[in-house]
PDB file of C-alpha atoms in Angstrom:
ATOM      1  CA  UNK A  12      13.881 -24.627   7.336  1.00  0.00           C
ATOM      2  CA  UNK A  13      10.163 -25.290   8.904  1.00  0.00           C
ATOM      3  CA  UNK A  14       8.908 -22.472   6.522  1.00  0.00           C
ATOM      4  CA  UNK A  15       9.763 -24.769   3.244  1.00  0.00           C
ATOM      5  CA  UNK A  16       8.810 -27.744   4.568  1.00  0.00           C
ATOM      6  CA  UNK A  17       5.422 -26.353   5.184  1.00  0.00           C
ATOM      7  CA  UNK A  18       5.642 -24.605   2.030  1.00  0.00           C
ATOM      8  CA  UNK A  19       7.494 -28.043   0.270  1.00  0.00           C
ATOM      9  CA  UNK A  20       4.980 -30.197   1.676  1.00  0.00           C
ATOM     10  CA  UNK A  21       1.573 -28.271   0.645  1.00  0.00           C
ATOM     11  CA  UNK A  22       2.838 -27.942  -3.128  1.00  0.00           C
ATOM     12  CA  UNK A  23       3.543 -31.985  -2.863  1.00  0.00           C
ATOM     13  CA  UNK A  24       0.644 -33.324  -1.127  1.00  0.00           C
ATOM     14  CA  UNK A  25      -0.995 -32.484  -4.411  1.00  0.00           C
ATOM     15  CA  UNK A  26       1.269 -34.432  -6.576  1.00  0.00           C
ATOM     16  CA  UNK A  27       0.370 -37.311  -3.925  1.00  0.00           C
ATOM     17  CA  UNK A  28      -3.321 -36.498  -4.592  1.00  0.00           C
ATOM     18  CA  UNK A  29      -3.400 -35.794  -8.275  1.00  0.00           C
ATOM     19  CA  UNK A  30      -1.638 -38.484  -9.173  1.00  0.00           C
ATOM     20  CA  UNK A  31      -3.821 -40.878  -7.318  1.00  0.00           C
ATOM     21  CA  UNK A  32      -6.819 -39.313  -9.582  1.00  0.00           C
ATOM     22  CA  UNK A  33      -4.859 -39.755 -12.950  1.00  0.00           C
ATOM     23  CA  UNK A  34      -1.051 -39.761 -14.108  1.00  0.00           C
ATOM     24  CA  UNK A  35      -1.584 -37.396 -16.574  1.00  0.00           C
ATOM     25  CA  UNK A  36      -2.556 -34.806 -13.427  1.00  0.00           C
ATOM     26  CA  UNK A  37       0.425 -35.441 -12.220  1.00  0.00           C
ATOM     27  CA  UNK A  38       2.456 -34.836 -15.031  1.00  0.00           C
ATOM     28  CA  UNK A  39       1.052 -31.459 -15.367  1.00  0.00           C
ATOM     29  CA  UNK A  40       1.558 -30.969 -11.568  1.00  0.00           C
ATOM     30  CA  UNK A  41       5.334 -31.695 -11.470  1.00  0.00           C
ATOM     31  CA  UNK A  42       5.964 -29.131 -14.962  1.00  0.00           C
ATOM     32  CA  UNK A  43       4.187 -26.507 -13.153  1.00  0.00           C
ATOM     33  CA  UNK A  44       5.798 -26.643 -10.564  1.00  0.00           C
ATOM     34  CA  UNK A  45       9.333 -26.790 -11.667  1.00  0.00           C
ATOM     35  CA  UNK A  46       8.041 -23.784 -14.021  1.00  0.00           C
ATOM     36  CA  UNK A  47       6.873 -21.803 -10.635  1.00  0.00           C
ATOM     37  CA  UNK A  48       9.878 -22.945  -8.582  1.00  0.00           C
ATOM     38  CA  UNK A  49      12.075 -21.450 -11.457  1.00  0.00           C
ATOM     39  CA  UNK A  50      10.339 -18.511 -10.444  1.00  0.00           C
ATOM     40  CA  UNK A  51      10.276 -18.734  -6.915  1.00  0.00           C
ATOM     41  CA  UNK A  52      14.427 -19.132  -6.222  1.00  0.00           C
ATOM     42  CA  UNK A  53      14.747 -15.548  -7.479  1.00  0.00           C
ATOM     43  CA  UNK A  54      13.214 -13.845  -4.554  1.00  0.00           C
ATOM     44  CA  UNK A  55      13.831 -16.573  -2.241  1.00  0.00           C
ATOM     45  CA  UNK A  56      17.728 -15.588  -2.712  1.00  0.00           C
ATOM     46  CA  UNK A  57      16.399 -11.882  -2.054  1.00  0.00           C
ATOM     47  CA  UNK A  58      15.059 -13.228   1.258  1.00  0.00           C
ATOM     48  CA  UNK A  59      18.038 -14.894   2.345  1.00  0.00           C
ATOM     49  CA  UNK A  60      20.273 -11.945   0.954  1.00  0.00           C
ATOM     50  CA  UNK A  61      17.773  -9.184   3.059  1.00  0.00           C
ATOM     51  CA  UNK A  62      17.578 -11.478   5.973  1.00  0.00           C
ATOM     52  CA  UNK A  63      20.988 -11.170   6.645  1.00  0.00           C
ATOM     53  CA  UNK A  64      20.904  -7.197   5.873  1.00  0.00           C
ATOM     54  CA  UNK A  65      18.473  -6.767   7.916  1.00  0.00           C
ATOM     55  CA  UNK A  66      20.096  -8.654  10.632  1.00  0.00           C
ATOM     56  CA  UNK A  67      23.121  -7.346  10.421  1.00  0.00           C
ATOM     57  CA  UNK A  68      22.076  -4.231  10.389  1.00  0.00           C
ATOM     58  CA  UNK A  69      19.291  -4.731  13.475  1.00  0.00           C
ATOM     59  CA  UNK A  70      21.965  -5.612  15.449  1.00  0.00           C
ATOM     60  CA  UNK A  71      24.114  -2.152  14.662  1.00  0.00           C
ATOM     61  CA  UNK A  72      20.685  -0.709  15.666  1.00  0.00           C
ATOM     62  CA  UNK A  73      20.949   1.188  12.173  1.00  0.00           C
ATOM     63  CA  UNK A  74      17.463   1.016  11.118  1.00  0.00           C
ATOM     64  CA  UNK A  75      17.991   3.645   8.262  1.00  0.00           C
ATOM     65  CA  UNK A  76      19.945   0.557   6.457  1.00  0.00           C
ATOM     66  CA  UNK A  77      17.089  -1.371   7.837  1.00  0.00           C
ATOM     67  CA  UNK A  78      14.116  -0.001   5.762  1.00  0.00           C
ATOM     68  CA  UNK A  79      16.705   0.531   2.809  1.00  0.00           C
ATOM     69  CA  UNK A  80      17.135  -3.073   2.169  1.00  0.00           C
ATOM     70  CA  UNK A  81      13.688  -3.945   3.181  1.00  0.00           C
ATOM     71  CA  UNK A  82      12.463  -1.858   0.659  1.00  0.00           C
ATOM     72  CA  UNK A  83      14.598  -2.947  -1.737  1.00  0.00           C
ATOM     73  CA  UNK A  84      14.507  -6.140  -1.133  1.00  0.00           C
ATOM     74  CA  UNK A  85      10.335  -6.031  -1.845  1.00  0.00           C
ATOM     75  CA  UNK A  86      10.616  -4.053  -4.446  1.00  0.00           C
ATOM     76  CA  UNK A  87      12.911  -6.193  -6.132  1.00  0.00           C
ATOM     77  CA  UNK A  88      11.084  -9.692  -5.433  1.00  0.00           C
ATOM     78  CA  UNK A  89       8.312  -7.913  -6.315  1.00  0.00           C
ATOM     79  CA  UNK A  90       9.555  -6.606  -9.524  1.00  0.00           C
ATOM     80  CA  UNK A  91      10.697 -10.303 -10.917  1.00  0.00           C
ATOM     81  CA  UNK A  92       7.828 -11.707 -10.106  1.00  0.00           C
ATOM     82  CA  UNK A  93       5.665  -9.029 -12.008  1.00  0.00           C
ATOM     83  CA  UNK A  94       8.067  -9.873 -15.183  1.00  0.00           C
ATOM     84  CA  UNK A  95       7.408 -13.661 -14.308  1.00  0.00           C
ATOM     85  CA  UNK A  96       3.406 -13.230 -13.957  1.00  0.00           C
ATOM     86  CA  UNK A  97       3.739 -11.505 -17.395  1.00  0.00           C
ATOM     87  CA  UNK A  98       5.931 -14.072 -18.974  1.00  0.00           C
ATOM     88  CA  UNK A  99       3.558 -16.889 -17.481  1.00  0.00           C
ATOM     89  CA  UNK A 100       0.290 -14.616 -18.910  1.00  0.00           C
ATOM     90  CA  UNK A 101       2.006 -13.941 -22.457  1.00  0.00           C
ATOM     91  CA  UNK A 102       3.619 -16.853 -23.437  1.00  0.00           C
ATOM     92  CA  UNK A 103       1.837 -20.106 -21.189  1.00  0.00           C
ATOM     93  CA  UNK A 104       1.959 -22.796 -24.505  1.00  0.00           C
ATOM     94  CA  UNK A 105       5.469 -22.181 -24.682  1.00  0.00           C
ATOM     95  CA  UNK A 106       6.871 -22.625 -21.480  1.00  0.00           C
ATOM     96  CA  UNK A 107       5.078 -25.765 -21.207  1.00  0.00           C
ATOM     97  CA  UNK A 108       5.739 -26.907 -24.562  1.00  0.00           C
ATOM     98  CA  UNK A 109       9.776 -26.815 -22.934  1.00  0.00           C
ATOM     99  CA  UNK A 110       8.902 -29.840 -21.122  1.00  0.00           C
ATOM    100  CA  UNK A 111       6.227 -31.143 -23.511  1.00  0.00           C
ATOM    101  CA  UNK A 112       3.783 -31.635 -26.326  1.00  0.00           C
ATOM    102  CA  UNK A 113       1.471 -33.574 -25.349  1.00  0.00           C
ATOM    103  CA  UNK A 114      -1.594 -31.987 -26.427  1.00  0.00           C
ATOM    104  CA  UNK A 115      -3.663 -33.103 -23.232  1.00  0.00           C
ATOM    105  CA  UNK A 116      -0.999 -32.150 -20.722  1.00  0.00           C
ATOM    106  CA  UNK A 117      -0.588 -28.578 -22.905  1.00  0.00           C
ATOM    107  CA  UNK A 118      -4.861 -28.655 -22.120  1.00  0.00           C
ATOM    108  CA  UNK A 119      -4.732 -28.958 -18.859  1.00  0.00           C
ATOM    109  CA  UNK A 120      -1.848 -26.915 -18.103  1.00  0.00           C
ATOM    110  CA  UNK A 121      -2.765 -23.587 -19.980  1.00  0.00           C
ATOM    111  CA  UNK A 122      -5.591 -22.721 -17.340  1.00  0.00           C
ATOM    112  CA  UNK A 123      -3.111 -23.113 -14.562  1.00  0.00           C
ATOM    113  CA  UNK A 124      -0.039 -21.674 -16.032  1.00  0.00           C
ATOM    114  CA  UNK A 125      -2.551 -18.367 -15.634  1.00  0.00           C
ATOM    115  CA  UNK A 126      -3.772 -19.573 -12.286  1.00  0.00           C
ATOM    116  CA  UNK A 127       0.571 -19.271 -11.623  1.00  0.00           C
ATOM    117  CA  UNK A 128       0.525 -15.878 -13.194  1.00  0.00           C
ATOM    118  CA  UNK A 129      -1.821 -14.254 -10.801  1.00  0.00           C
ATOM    119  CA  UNK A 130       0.104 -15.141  -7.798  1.00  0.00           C
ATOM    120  CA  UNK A 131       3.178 -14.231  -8.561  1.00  0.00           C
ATOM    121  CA  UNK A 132       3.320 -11.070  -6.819  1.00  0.00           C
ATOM    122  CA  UNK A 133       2.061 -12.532  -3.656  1.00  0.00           C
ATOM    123  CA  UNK A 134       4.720 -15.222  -3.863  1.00  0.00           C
ATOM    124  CA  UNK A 135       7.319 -12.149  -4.411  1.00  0.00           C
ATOM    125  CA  UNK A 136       6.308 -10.506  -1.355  1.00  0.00           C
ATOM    126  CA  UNK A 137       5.797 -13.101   1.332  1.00  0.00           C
ATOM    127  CA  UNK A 138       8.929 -14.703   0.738  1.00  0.00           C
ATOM    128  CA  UNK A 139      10.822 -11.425   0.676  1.00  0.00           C
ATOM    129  CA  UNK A 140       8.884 -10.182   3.924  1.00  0.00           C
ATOM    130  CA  UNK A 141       9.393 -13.321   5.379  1.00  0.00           C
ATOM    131  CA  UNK A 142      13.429 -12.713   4.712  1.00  0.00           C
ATOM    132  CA  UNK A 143      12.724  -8.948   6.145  1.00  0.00           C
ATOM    133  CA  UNK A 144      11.093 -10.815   9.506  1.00  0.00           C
ATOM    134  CA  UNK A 145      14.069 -13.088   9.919  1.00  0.00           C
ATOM    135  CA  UNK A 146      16.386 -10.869  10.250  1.00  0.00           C
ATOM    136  CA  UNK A 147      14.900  -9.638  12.916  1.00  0.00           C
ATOM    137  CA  UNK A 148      14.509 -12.943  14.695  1.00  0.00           C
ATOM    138  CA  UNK A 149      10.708 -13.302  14.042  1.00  0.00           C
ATOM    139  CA  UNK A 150      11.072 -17.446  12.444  1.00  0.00           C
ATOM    140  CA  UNK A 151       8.191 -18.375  14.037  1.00  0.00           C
ATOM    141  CA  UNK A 152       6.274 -15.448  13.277  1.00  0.00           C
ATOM    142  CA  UNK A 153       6.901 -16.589   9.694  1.00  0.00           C
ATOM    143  CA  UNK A 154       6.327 -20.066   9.963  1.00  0.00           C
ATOM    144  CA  UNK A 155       3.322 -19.309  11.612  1.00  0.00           C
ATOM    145  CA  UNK A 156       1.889 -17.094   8.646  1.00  0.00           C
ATOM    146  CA  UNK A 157       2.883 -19.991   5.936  1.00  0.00           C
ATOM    147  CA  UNK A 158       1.293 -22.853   8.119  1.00  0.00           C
ATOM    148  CA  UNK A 159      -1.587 -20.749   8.576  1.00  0.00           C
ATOM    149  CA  UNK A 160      -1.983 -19.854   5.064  1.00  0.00           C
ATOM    150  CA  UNK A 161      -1.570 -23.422   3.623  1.00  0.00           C
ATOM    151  CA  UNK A 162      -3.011 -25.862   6.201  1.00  0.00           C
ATOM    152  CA  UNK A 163      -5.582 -23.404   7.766  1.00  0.00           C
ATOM    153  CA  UNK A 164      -6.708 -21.171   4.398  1.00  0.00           C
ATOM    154  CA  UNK A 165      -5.345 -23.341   1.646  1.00  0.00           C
ATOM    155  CA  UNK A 166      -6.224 -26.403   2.091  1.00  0.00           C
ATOM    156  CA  UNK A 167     -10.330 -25.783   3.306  1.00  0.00           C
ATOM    157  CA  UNK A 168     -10.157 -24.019  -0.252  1.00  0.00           C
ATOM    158  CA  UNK A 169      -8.817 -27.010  -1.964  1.00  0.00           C
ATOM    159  CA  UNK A 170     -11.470 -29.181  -0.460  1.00  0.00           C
ATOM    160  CA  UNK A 171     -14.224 -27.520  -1.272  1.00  0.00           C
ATOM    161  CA  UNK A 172     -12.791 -26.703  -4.937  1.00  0.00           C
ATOM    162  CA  UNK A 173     -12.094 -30.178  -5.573  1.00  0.00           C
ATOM    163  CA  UNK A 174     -14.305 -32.419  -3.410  1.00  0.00           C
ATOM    164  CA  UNK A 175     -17.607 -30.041  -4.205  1.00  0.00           C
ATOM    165  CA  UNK A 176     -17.689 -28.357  -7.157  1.00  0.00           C
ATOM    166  CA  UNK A 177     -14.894 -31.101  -8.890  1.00  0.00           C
ATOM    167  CA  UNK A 178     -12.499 -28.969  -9.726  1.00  0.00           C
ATOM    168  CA  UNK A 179      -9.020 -31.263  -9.434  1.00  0.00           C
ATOM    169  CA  UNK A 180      -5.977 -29.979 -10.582  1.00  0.00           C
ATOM    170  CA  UNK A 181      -6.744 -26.465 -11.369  1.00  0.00           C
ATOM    171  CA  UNK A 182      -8.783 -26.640  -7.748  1.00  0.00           C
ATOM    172  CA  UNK A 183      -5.496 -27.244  -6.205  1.00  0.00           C
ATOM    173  CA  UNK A 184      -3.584 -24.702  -7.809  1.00  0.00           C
ATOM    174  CA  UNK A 185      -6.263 -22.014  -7.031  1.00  0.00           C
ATOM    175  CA  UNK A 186      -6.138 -23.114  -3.176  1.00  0.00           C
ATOM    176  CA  UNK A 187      -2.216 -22.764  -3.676  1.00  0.00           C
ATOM    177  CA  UNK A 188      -2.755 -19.134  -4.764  1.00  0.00           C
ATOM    178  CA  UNK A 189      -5.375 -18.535  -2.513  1.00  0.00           C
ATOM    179  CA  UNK A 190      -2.957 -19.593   0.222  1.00  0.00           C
ATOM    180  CA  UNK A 191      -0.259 -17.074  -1.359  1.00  0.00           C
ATOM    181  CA  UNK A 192      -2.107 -14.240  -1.376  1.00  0.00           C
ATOM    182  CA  UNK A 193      -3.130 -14.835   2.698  1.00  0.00           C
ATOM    183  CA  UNK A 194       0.341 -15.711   3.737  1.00  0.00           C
ATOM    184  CA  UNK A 195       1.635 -12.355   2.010  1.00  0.00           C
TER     185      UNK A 195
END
């Protein structure tokens, strides 16, 4: 549960700051997210379903079954989220244009949606491996690596991309993948 609040409260922090900078930034926050949290549940439920695998399976001291569904398990977060980076790459204007057409918000958003793509993967595997680590009763080892990645990597990066060189939203979003690729 501390692992997505950290992770809950790092993706919405930016909403908080975006919005304060313009509405429309916020906007286009809130449908990327919901379009990379669509994303996201898939392997999270392959975390949760490994975790207790792995568990289970830690306990019977069968580690065989172990590396079976920890290996499956990656390879099948993985796997989605390759599909989903493609999907995000190939068709960006129209999974935005589900939630609208505002021409601004589709400007704005079409950098990022590809800024979403490229960390897909990352997101795939962390969350999986962090399912893999639970089950063998390392939580804080994994809350550890997402507080680290977000408050410690992440958010330096978003500073400097949006306080220095000005970036704001899509500075935010390339902290956010920044911090994805260091938690994994």
């Amino acid at each position: 549960g501390i692992t997505l609040l950290i992770e809950f409260l790092a993706f919405n922090i930016i909403t908080v700051l975006v919005g304060k900078e313009a509405g429309i930034l916020a906007a286009t926050h809130n449908i990327l997210l919901t379009i990379s949290s669509v994303t996201f549940n898939v392997p999270l439920a392959i975390a949760v379903a490994v975790a207790v695998k792995v568990a289970y399976h830690y306990g019977a001291k069968n580690y065989d079954e172990i590396r079976k569904y920890s290996y499956t398990g990656v390879f099948m977060g993985v796997s989605f989220m390759a599909l989903c980076a493609v999907i995000l790459a190939l068709f960006p204007r129209q999974l935005v244009g589900i939630f609208t057409k505002d021409t601004a918000v589709m400007d704005i958003a079409m950098p990022i949606v590809l800024i979403a793509a490229m960390y897909q993967i990352f997101d795939g595997f962390q969350v999986v491996m962090g399912g893999v680590l639970k089950g063998f009763k390392m939580t804080k080892v994994v809350s550890l690596c997402v507080f680290s990645g977000y408050w410690l990597v992440g958010l330096p990066v978003a500073y400097f991309l949006v306080f220095k060189y000005g970036m704001s939203l899509k500075g935010y979003w390339i902290a956010l993948a920044v911090s994805l690729c260091a938690i994994g």
